[in-house]
Amino acid sequence: MRRREAVSLEYLVRKAQQGDGNAFIELIETNKQQMYKVARSYLPDEADIADAIQDTVEAAYRTIGYLDQANYFRTWLVRILINKCIDIRRKKQKESPAEIFPDQGEVCRELMDCEFEELMSALDEKYRTVLLLYYGEGFKISEIAQLLEMEENTVKSRLSRGREKFRRIWTAQNAAT
């Protein structure tokens, strides 16, 4: 993150912590695309994604005063979102596990014309999430380890394995066409 962006982020977080609703809205607007991508890596259904994001915004608004370091806002927000996504999946799994977790080889029908998302959805969640956070959102390995509550070496291993699995799936798909 550039210095200017960091100062602006810290300023907005401090203002939001003091009760400035417009500052909080600006923080959420700045991060909404990232939030969607992360939620999409966990949840296949658009309604569930919207619920997870809405629950995250609500929780962040209520608890922003507890955020000690403003420069960790993005990491903190994504951690809340991941927890909300996991909660939604657990709830759905109790309701109807077969509908939530399609067969491993099945490709999400909504993504048929989007090759990249199709390839990503074919990966195990543990690889897909780490790849998305690293390449899609620009998080550092240490930040991903903190977000996902795992060792940095585990993140590195999953990045490496995820890249290899992505490469294999991509090669197999291109060889078939």
Coordinates of C-alpha atoms in Angstrom, one line a residue:
M1 CA 0.0 0.0 0.0
R2 CA 1.3 3.4 -0.9
R3 CA 2.1 5.9 1.9
R4 CA -0.7 8.2 0.8
E5 CA -3.2 5.4 0.8
A6 CA -2.1 4.3 4.2
V7 CA -2.5 7.8 5.7
S8 CA -5.9 8.1 4.1
L9 CA -6.9 4.6 5.4
E10 CA -5.7 5.4 8.9
Y11 CA -7.5 8.8 8.8
L12 CA -10.8 7.2 7.7
V13 CA -10.5 4.4 10.3
R14 CA -9.9 7.0 13.1
K15 CA -12.9 9.1 11.9
A16 CA -15.1 6.0 11.7
Q17 CA -14.0 5.0 15.2
Q18 CA -15.1 8.5 16.4
G19 CA -18.6 7.8 14.9
D20 CA -18.3 9.4 11.5
G21 CA -20.7 7.3 9.4
N22 CA -19.5 8.8 6.1
A23 CA -15.9 7.7 6.8
F24 CA -17.1 4.2 7.6
I25 CA -19.1 4.1 4.3
E26 CA -16.0 5.2 2.4
L27 CA -14.0 2.4 4.0
I28 CA -16.6 -0.2 3.0
E29 CA -16.9 1.3 -0.5
T30 CA -13.2 1.1 -1.0
N31 CA -13.2 -2.6 0.1
K32 CA -16.4 -3.9 -1.4
Q33 CA -14.9 -5.5 -4.5
Q34 CA -12.3 -7.3 -2.4
M35 CA -15.1 -8.4 0.0
Y36 CA -17.1 -9.8 -2.9
K37 CA -14.1 -11.8 -4.3
V38 CA -13.3 -13.3 -0.9
A39 CA -17.0 -14.2 -0.2
R40 CA -17.2 -15.7 -3.7
S41 CA -14.3 -18.0 -3.0
Y42 CA -16.3 -19.4 0.0
L43 CA -19.9 -19.3 -1.2
P44 CA -21.4 -20.2 -4.6
D45 CA -24.7 -18.5 -4.1
E46 CA -25.1 -14.8 -4.7
A47 CA -27.7 -14.4 -2.0
D48 CA -25.4 -16.0 0.5
I49 CA -22.5 -13.7 -0.6
A50 CA -24.7 -10.7 -0.1
D51 CA -25.8 -11.9 3.3
A52 CA -22.1 -12.5 4.3
I53 CA -21.1 -9.1 3.2
Q54 CA -24.1 -7.4 4.9
D55 CA -23.3 -9.3 8.1
T56 CA -19.7 -8.3 7.9
V57 CA -20.5 -4.6 7.4
E58 CA -22.9 -4.7 10.4
A59 CA -20.3 -6.4 12.6
A60 CA -17.5 -4.1 11.5
Y61 CA -19.6 -1.1 12.2
R62 CA -20.5 -2.3 15.7
T63 CA -16.9 -3.3 16.6
I64 CA -14.6 -0.8 14.7
G65 CA -13.9 0.9 18.0
Y66 CA -12.0 -2.2 19.1
L67 CA -9.6 -2.2 16.2
D68 CA -6.3 -1.2 17.7
Q69 CA -4.2 -0.6 14.6
A70 CA -5.9 1.3 11.8
N71 CA -3.5 0.0 9.2
Y72 CA -4.9 -3.5 9.8
F73 CA -8.4 -2.5 8.8
R74 CA -8.5 -4.5 5.6
T75 CA -7.1 -7.6 7.2
W76 CA -9.5 -7.2 10.1
L77 CA -12.5 -6.7 7.7
V78 CA -11.6 -9.8 5.7
R79 CA -11.2 -11.9 8.8
I80 CA -14.7 -11.0 9.9
L81 CA -16.0 -11.8 6.4
I82 CA -14.3 -15.2 6.3
N83 CA -15.9 -16.0 9.7
K84 CA -19.3 -14.9 8.4
C85 CA -18.9 -17.1 5.2
I86 CA -18.0 -20.1 7.4
D87 CA -21.0 -19.5 9.6
I88 CA -23.3 -19.4 6.5
R89 CA -21.8 -22.6 5.1
R90 CA -22.2 -24.4 8.4
K91 CA -25.8 -23.3 8.6
K92 CA -26.5 -24.4 5.0
Q93 CA -24.7 -27.7 5.6
K94 CA -27.0 -28.5 8.4
E95 CA -30.0 -27.7 6.2
S96 CA -29.0 -29.6 3.1
P97 CA -25.4 -30.8 2.7
A98 CA -25.8 -32.3 -0.8
E99 CA -26.9 -29.0 -2.4
I100 CA -24.1 -26.9 -0.8
F101 CA -21.2 -29.1 -1.7
P102 CA -21.4 -30.3 -5.3
D103 CA -19.3 -33.2 -6.5
Q104 CA -15.7 -32.3 -6.8
G105 CA -15.6 -32.5 -10.6
E106 CA -18.8 -30.5 -11.0
V107 CA -18.4 -27.0 -12.3
C108 CA -20.6 -24.2 -11.0
R109 CA -23.2 -23.7 -13.8
E110 CA -23.3 -19.9 -13.2
L111 CA -19.6 -19.6 -14.1
M112 CA -19.6 -21.6 -17.4
D113 CA -18.6 -18.7 -19.5
C114 CA -16.0 -17.4 -17.1
E115 CA -12.9 -19.6 -17.5
F116 CA -10.8 -18.2 -14.7
E117 CA -13.6 -18.5 -12.1
E118 CA -14.4 -21.9 -13.4
L119 CA -10.8 -23.0 -13.0
M120 CA -10.7 -21.5 -9.5
S121 CA -13.9 -23.2 -8.5
A122 CA -12.4 -26.5 -9.5
L123 CA -9.7 -26.1 -6.8
D124 CA -10.1 -27.2 -3.2
E125 CA -11.2 -24.3 -1.0
K126 CA -7.9 -24.2 0.9
Y127 CA -6.0 -23.5 -2.2
R128 CA -8.5 -21.2 -3.8
T129 CA -8.7 -19.0 -0.8
V130 CA -5.0 -18.6 -0.4
L131 CA -4.5 -18.0 -4.2
L132 CA -7.3 -15.4 -4.2
L133 CA -5.9 -13.5 -1.1
Y134 CA -2.4 -13.6 -2.5
Y135 CA -2.8 -12.9 -6.2
G136 CA -6.3 -11.3 -6.3
E137 CA -6.1 -9.1 -3.2
G138 CA -2.4 -8.6 -2.8
F139 CA -2.1 -9.8 0.8
K140 CA 1.4 -10.8 2.0
I141 CA 2.0 -14.3 3.2
S142 CA 2.2 -13.1 6.8
E143 CA -1.2 -11.3 6.5
I144 CA -2.8 -14.4 5.0
A145 CA -1.4 -16.5 7.8
Q146 CA -2.9 -14.1 10.3
L147 CA -6.2 -14.0 8.4
L148 CA -6.6 -17.7 8.1
E149 CA -5.0 -18.4 11.5
M150 CA -2.3 -20.7 10.2
E151 CA 1.5 -20.9 10.0
E152 CA 3.2 -18.9 7.3
N153 CA 4.9 -22.1 6.0
T154 CA 1.4 -23.6 5.6
V155 CA 0.4 -20.6 3.5
K156 CA 3.5 -21.0 1.4
S157 CA 2.8 -24.7 0.9
R158 CA -0.8 -24.0 -0.1
L159 CA 0.3 -21.3 -2.5
S160 CA 2.8 -23.6 -4.2
R161 CA 0.4 -26.6 -4.3
G162 CA -2.5 -24.3 -5.4
R163 CA -0.4 -22.9 -8.3
E164 CA 0.5 -26.4 -9.4
K165 CA -3.1 -27.7 -9.2
F166 CA -4.3 -24.6 -11.1
R167 CA -1.7 -25.2 -13.7
R168 CA -2.7 -28.9 -14.1
I169 CA -6.4 -28.1 -14.4
W170 CA -5.7 -25.3 -16.9
T171 CA -3.5 -27.6 -19.0
A172 CA -6.1 -30.4 -18.9
Q173 CA -8.9 -28.0 -20.0
N174 CA -6.8 -26.5 -22.8
A175 CA -5.7 -29.9 -24.0
A176 CA -9.4 -31.0 -24.1
T177 CA -10.4 -28.1 -26.3

